[in-house]
Coordinates of C-alpha atoms in Angstrom, one line a residue:
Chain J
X1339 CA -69.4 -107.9 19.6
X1340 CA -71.8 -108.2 22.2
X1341 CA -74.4 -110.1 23.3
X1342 CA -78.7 -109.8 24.0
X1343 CA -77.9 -110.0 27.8
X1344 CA -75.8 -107.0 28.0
X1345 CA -78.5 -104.4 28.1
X1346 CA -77.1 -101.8 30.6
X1347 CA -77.3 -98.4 29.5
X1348 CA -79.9 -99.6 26.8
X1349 CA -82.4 -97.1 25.5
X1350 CA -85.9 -98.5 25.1
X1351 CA -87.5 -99.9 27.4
X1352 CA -90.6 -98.5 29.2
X1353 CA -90.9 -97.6 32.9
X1354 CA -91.0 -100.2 35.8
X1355 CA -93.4 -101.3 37.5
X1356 CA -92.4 -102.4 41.2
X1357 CA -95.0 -104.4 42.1
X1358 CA -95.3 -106.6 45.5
X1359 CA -95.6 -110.3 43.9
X1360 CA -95.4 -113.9 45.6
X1361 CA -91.5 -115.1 45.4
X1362 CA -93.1 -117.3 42.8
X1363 CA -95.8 -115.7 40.5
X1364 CA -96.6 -118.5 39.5
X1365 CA -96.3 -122.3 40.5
X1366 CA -93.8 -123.0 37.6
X1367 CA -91.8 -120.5 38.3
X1368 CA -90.6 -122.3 41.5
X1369 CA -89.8 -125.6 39.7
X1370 CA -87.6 -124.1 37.0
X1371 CA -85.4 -122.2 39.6
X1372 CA -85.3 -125.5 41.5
X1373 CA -84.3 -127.7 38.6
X1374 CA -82.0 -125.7 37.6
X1375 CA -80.0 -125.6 41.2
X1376 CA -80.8 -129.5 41.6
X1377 CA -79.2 -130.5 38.1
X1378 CA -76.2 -128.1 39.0
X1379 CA -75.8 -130.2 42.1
X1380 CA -74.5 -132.9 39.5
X1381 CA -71.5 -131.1 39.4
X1382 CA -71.1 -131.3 35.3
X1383 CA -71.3 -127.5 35.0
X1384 CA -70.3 -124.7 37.1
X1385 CA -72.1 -121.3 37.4
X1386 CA -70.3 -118.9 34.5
X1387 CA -70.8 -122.0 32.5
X1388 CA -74.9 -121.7 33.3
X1389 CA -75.0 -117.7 32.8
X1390 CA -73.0 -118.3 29.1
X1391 CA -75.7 -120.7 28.5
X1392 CA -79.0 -118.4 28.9
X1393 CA -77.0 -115.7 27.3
X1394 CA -76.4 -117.7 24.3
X1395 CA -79.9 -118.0 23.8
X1396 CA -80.7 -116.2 20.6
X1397 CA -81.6 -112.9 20.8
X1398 CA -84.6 -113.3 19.6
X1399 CA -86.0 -116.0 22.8
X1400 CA -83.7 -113.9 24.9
X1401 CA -86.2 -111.1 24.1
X1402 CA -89.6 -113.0 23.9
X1403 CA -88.9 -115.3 26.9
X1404 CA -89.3 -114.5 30.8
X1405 CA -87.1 -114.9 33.3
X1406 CA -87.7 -118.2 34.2
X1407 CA -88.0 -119.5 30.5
X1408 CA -84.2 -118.3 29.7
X1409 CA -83.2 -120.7 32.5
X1410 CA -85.5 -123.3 31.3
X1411 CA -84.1 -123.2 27.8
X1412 CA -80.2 -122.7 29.3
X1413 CA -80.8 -125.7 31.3
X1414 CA -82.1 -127.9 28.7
X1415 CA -79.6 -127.0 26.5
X1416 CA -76.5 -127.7 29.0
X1417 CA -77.9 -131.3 29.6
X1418 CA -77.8 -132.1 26.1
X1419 CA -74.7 -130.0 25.3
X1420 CA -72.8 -132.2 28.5
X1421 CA -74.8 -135.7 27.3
X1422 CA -77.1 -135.8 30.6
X1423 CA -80.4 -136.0 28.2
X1424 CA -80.5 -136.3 24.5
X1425 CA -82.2 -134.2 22.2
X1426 CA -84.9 -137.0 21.4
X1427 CA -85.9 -137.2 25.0
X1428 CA -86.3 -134.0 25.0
X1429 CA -88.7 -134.2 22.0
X1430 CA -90.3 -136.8 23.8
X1431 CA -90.0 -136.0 27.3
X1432 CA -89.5 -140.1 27.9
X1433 CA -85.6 -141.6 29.3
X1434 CA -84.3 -143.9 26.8
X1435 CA -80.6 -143.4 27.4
X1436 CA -78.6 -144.9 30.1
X1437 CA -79.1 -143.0 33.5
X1438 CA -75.9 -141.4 33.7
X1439 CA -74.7 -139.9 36.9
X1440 CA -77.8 -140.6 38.9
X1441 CA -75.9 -141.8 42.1
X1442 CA -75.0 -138.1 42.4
X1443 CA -78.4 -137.0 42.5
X1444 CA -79.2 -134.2 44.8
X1445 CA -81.5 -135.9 47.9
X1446 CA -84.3 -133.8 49.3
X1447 CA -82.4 -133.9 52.5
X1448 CA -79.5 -132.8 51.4
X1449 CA -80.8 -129.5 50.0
X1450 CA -80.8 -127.4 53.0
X1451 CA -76.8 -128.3 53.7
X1452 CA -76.1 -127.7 50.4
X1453 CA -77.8 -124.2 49.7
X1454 CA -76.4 -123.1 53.0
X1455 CA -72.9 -124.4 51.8
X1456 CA -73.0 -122.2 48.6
X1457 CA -70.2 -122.2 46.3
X1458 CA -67.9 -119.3 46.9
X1459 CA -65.4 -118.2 44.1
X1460 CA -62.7 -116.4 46.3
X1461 CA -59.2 -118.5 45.7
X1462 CA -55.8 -118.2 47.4
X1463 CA -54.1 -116.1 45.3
X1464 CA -51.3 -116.9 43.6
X1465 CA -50.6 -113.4 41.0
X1466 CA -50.6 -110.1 43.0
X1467 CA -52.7 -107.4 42.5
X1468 CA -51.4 -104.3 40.8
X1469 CA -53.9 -102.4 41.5
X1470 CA -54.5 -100.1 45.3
X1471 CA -57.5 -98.6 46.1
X1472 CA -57.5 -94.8 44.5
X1473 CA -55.7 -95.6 41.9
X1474 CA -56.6 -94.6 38.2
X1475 CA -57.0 -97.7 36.2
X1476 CA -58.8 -98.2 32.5
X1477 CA -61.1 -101.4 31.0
X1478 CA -60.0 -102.8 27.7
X1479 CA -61.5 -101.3 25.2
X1480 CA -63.8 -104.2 23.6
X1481 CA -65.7 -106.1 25.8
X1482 CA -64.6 -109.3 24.8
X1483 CA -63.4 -112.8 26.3
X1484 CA -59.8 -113.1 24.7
X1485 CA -59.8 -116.5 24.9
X1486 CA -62.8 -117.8 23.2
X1487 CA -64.7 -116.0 20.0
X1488 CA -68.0 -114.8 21.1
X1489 CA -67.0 -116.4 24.7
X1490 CA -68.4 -115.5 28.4
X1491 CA -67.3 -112.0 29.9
X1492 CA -68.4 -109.7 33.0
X1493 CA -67.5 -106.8 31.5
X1494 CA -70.9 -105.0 30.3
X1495 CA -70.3 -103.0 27.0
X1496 CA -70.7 -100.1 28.6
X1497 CA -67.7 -99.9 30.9
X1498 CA -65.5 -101.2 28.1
X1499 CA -62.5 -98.7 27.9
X1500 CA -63.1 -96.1 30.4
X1501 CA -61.7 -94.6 32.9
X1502 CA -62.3 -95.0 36.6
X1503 CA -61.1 -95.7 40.1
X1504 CA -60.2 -98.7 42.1
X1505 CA -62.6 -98.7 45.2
X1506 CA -62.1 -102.5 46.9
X1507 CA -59.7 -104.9 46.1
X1508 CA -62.1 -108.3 47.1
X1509 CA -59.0 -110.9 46.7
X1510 CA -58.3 -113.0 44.0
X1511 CA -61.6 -114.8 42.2
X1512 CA -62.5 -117.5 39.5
X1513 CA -62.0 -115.6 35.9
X1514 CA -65.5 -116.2 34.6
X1515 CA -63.7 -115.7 30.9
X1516 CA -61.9 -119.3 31.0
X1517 CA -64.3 -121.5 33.6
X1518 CA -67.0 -120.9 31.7
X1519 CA -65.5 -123.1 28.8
X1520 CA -63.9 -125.3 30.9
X1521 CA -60.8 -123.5 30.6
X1522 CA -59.7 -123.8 33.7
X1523 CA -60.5 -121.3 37.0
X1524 CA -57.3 -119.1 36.8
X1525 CA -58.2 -116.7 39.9
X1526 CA -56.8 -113.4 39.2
X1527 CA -57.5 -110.4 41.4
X1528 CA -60.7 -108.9 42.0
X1529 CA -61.6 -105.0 42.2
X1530 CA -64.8 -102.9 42.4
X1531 CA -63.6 -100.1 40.2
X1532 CA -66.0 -96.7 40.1
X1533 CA -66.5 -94.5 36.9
X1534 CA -68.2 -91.2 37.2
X1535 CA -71.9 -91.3 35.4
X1536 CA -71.1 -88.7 33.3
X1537 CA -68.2 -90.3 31.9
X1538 CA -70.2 -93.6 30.9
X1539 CA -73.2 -91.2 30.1
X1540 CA -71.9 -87.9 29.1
X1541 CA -73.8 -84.8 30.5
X1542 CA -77.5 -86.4 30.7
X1543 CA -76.3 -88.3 34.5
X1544 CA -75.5 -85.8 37.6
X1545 CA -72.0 -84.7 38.1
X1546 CA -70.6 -86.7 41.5
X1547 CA -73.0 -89.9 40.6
X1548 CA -71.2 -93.0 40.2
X1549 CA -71.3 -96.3 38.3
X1550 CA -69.0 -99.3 40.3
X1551 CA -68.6 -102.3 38.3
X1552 CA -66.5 -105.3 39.8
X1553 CA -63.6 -106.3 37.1
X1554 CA -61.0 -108.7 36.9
X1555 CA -57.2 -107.8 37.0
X1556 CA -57.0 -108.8 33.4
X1557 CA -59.8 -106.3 32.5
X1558 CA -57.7 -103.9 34.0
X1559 CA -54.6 -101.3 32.8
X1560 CA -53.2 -98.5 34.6
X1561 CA -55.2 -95.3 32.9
Chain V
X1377 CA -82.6 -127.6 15.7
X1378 CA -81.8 -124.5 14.0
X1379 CA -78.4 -122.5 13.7
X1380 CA -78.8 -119.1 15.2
X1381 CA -76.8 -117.4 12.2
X1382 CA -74.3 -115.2 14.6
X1383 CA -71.2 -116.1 12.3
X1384 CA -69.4 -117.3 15.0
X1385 CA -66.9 -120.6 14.3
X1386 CA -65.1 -121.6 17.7
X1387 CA -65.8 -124.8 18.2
X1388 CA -65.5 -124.1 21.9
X1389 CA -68.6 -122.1 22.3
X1390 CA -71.2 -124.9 21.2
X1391 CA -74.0 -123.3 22.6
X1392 CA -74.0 -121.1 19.4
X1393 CA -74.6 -124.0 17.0
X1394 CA -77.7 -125.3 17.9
X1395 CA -80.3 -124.8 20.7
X1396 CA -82.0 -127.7 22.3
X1397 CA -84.2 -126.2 24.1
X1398 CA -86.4 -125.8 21.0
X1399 CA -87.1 -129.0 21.2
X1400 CA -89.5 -128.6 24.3
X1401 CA -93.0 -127.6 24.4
X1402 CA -93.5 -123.6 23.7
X1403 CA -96.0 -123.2 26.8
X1404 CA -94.0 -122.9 29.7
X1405 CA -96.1 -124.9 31.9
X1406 CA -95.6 -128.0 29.5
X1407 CA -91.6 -127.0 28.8
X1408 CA -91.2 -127.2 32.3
X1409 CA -93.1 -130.1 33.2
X1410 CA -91.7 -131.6 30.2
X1411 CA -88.3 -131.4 31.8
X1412 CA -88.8 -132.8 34.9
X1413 CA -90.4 -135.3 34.1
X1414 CA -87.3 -136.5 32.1
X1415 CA -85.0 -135.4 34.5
X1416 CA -87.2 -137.4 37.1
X1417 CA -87.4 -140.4 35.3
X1418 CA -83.4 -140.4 34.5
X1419 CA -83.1 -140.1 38.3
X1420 CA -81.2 -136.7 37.6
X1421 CA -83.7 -135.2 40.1
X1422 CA -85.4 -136.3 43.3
X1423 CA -88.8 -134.4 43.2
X1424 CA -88.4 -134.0 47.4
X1425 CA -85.2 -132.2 46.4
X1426 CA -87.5 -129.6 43.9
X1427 CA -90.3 -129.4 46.7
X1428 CA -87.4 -128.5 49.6
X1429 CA -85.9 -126.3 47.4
X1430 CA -89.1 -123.8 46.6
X1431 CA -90.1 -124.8 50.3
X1432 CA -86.6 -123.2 51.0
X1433 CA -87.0 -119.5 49.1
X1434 CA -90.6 -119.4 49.2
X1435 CA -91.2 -120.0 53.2
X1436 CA -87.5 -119.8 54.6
X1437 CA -85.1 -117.5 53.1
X1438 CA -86.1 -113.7 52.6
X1439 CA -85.3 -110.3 53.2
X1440 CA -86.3 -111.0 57.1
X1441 CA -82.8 -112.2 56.9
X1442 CA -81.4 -108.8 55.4
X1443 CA -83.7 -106.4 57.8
X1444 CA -82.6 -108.5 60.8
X1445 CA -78.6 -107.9 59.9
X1446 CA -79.7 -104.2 59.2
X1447 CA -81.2 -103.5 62.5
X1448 CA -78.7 -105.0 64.5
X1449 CA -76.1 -103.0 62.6
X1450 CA -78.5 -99.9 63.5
X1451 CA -78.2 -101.0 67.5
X1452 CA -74.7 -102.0 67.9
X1453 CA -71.6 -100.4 66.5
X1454 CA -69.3 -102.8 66.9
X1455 CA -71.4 -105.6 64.5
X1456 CA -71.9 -102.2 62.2
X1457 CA -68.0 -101.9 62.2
X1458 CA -67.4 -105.8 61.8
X1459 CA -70.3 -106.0 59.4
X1460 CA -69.0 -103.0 56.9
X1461 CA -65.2 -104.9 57.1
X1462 CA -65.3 -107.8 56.8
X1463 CA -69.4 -109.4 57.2
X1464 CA -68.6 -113.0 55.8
X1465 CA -68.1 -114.3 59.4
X1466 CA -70.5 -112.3 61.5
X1467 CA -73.1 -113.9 58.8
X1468 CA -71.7 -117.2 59.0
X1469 CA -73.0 -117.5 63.2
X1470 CA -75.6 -115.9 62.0
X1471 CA -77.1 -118.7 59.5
X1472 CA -77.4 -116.0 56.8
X1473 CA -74.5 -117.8 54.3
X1474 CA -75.1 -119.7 51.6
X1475 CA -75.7 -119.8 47.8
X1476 CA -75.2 -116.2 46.4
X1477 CA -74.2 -114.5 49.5
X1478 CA -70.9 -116.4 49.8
X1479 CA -68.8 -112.8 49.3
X1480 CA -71.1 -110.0 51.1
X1481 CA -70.3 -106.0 50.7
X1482 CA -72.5 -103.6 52.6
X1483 CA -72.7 -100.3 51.4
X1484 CA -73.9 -97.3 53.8
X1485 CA -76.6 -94.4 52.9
X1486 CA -75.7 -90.8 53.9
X1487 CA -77.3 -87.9 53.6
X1488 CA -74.6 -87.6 50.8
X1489 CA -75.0 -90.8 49.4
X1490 CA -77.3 -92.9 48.6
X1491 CA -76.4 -96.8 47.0
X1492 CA -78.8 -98.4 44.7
X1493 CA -77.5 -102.4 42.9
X1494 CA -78.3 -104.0 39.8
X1495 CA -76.9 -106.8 37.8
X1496 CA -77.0 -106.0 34.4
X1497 CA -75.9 -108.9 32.6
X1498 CA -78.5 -111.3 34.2
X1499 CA -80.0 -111.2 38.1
X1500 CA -77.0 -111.3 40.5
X1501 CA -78.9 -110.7 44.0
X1502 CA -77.8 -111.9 47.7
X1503 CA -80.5 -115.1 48.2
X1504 CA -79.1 -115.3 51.7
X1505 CA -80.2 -112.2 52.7
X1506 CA -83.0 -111.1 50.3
X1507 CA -84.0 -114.5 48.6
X1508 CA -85.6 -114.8 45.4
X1509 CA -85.6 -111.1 43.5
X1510 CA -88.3 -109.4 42.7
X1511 CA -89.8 -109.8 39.0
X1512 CA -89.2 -105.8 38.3
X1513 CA -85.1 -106.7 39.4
X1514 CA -84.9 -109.5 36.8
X1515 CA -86.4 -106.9 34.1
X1516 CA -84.8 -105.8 31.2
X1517 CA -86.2 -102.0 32.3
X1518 CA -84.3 -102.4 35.4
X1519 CA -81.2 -103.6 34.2
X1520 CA -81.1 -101.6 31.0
X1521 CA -82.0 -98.0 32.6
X1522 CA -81.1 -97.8 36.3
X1523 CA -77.0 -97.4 35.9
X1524 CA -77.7 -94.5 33.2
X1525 CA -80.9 -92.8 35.0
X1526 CA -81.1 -93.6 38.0
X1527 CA -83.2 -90.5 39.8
X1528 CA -85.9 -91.3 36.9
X1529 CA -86.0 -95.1 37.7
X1530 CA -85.9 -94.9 41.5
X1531 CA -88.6 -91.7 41.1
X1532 CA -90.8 -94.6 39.3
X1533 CA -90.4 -96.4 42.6
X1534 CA -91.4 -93.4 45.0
X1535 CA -88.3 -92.2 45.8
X1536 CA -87.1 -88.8 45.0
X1537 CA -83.4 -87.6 46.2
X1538 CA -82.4 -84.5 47.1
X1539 CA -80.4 -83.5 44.2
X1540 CA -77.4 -83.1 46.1
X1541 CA -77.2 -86.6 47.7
X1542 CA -75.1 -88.5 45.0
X1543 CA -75.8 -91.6 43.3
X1544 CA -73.6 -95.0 43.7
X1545 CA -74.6 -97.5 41.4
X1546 CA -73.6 -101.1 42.0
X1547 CA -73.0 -103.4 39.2
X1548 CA -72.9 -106.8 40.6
X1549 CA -70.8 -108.3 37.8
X1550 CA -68.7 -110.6 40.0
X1551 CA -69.6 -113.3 42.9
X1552 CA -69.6 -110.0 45.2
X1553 CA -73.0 -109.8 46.2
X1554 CA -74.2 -106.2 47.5
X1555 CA -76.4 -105.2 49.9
X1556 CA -77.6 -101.3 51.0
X1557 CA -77.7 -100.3 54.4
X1558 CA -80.6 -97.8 55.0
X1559 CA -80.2 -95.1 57.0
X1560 CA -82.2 -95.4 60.7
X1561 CA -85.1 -93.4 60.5
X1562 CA -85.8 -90.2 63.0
X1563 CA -87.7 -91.0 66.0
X1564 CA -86.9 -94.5 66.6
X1565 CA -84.6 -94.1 69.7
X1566 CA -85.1 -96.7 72.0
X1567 CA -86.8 -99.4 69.4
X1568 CA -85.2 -102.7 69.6
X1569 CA -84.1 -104.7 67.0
X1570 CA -87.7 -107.0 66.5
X1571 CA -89.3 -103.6 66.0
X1572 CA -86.5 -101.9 64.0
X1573 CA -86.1 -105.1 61.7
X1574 CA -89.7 -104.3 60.7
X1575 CA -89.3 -101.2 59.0
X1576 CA -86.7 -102.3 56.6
X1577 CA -88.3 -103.4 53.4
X1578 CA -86.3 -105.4 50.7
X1579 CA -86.4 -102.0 48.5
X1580 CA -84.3 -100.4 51.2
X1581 CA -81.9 -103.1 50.8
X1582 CA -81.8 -102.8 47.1
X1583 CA -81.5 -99.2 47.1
X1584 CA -85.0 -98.4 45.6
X1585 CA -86.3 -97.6 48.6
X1586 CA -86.0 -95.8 51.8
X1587 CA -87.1 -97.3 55.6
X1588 CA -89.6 -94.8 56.6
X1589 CA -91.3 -95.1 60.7
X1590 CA -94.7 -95.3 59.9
X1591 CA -96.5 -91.9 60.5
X1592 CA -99.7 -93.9 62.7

């Protein structure tokens, strides 16, 4: 059921190594994270729809690629996916289409406004949470969109169907499940629920150590 | 273009049918020039707009940001309170708002608990505050191990807890964005908040670390 991106819990890989690098390790680096937030700015695909994108990758370039080459390759393949750049200037690296939506283009002095605008997902809400802080509430058991096969979700495998504890209710927020395929934003109510390690990892993690996941109301049952 | 042979049919999720991307170069230094060039040329992308942008998180943006918001929260416990209910407007004066750090949630070390954050489906991190993450938060070690060990990954870091202080784990799965207050370090009564801001590393505010007064 799932997907190369969700890796928490994974056994595997080796230790980490927390080194001190530049923000950018190297000069590339910088213009793939900056493409990627300047051809958002076009406004023909929202953020879940990005993430779905680099996590559709196969698992095999998920693996070999870095970082910044998943959001090369999710970027390229949103702009021919919405019909930005074809797949033969891509080859070619040469415009031959029509040049679509350029008037929206993102302006060099527009960027500080709109990184420091930001795009926030909270919503007026319009379904009430049915969920309180302390209570006892369970994921479904697959983690899985239910509206789309193989669709977006932000529930990691391995906090599907467990047991836990509402710790914040943060409001009512975008349903990554359905706006990542343009199903529409459907806010629903937001909760950072806690599970105890040992429950996610049986009796490897310390007793009183805690996992806390934020889930959607729809994730959500009473347990 | 090549099918990546995971059986699934929903002609909603075209991403699985074919993968563009393939199409570009295979070193990254051509895939990514590749790109903007076209995306320059289509007039998709103003190249001032690329140069502001890693002008932005490489020389603007950073976890000066976070350490100043932790050190006032240190000196003043009314901005602590504000700060740990409800921080969106006390960051909005203070500049620190913006792309992935619209929905802030501090989360307070104790002696009996200590808060470390991940995102394990891809990078979620609080640019505002932090900017860019670290390479070692964007790897697959990091993501995969620290919710299921995290006294071994943080001891790979340094930092070893007393094995009574428990462990909170933060899974940014959401737009919530999460950021760990440190606690104040001994024998720094009287610092103000230039000098306090300058202990707190970006590890602190991730949870992999600890601010530490230097011992010289």
């Amino acid at each position: 059921m799932s997907r190369v991106h969700d890796m928490g819990g994974r056994f595997g890989d080796g230790p980490i190594t927390p080194e001190d690098e530049a923000v950018f390790e190297k000069d590339w680096h910088g213009h793939a994270l900056a493409l990627n937030l300047a051809s958002g700015a076009l406004g023909q695909w929202n953020i879940d729809m990005s993430r779905h994108a680099r996590e559709c990758l196969s698992p095999k370039d998920y693996s070999r690629f870095s970082y910044y080459e998943k959001w090369m390759a999710g970027l390229a393949d949103l702009l021919v996916e919405k019909g930005l750049v074809s797949e033969v200037e891509l080859e070619t690296a040469t415009a031959s289409g029509p040049y679509a939506l350029a008037e929206r283009q993102l302006k060099g002095e527009r960027v500080a406004a709109v990184l420091s605008s930001g795009g926030p997902s909270l919503r007026e809400n319009t379904e009430l949470p049915r969920f309180n802080p302390g209570q006892a509430v369970q994921t479904r058991t697959l983690a899985r969109n239910e509206y789309v096969e193989g669709g977006h979700t932000r529930l990691p495998a391995y906090a599907a169907g467990k047991t836990g504890h509402v710790v914040l209710c943060h409001g009512a927020h975008v349903l990554p499940d359905t706006n990542a395929h343009g199903l529409g934003e459907n806010p629903e109510p937001l909760y950072a629920v806690a599970f105890p390690a040992q429950s996610l990892w049986g009796d490897a993690a310390a007793e009183g150590d805690e996992v806390i996941l934020d889930i959607w109301q729809s994730y959500l049952s009473p347990a | 273009m090549h099918a990546d042979g995971d059986g699934i049919s929903d002609m909603t999720d075209s991403h699985t049918h074919s993968h563009p991307h393939s199409h570009l170069p295979d070193d990254p230094v051509l895939r990514v020039k590749a790109l903007e060039t076209l995306l320059v040329q289509k007039g998709l992308v103003d190249p001032t707009a690329v140069q502001a942008i890693i002008d932005t998180y490489e020389n603007k943006v950073g976890p000066q940001n976070g350490a100043r918001v932790v050190a006032k929260m240190w000196l003043d416990e009314g901005f602590q309170a504000a700060m740990l209910d409800d921080p969106m407007p006390k960051l909005q004066e203070l500049g620190y708002y913006g792309r992935q750090g619209e929905h802030m949630v501090f989360v307070e070390n104790t002696p009996e608990f200590h808060n470390v954050v991940v995102c394990t489906l891809c990078s979620c991190y609080p640019w505002p505050l932090l900017g860019i993450p670290p390479g070692w938060y964007k790897s697959d070690a990091y993501r995969a191990r620290v919710v299921r060990e995290p006294r071994k990954v943080l001891s790979e870091f340094g930092l070893m807890l007393p094995e009574d202080t428990k462990i909170r784990v933060w899974d940014s799965t959401a737009e919530i964005r999460y950021l760990v207050v440190p606690e104040r370090p001994a024998g720094t009564d009287g610092w103000d908040e230039d000098a306090l801001a300058g202990l707190v590393t970006r590890d602190a505010m991730i949870g992999t670390g600890l601010v530490q007064r230097p011992t010289t």
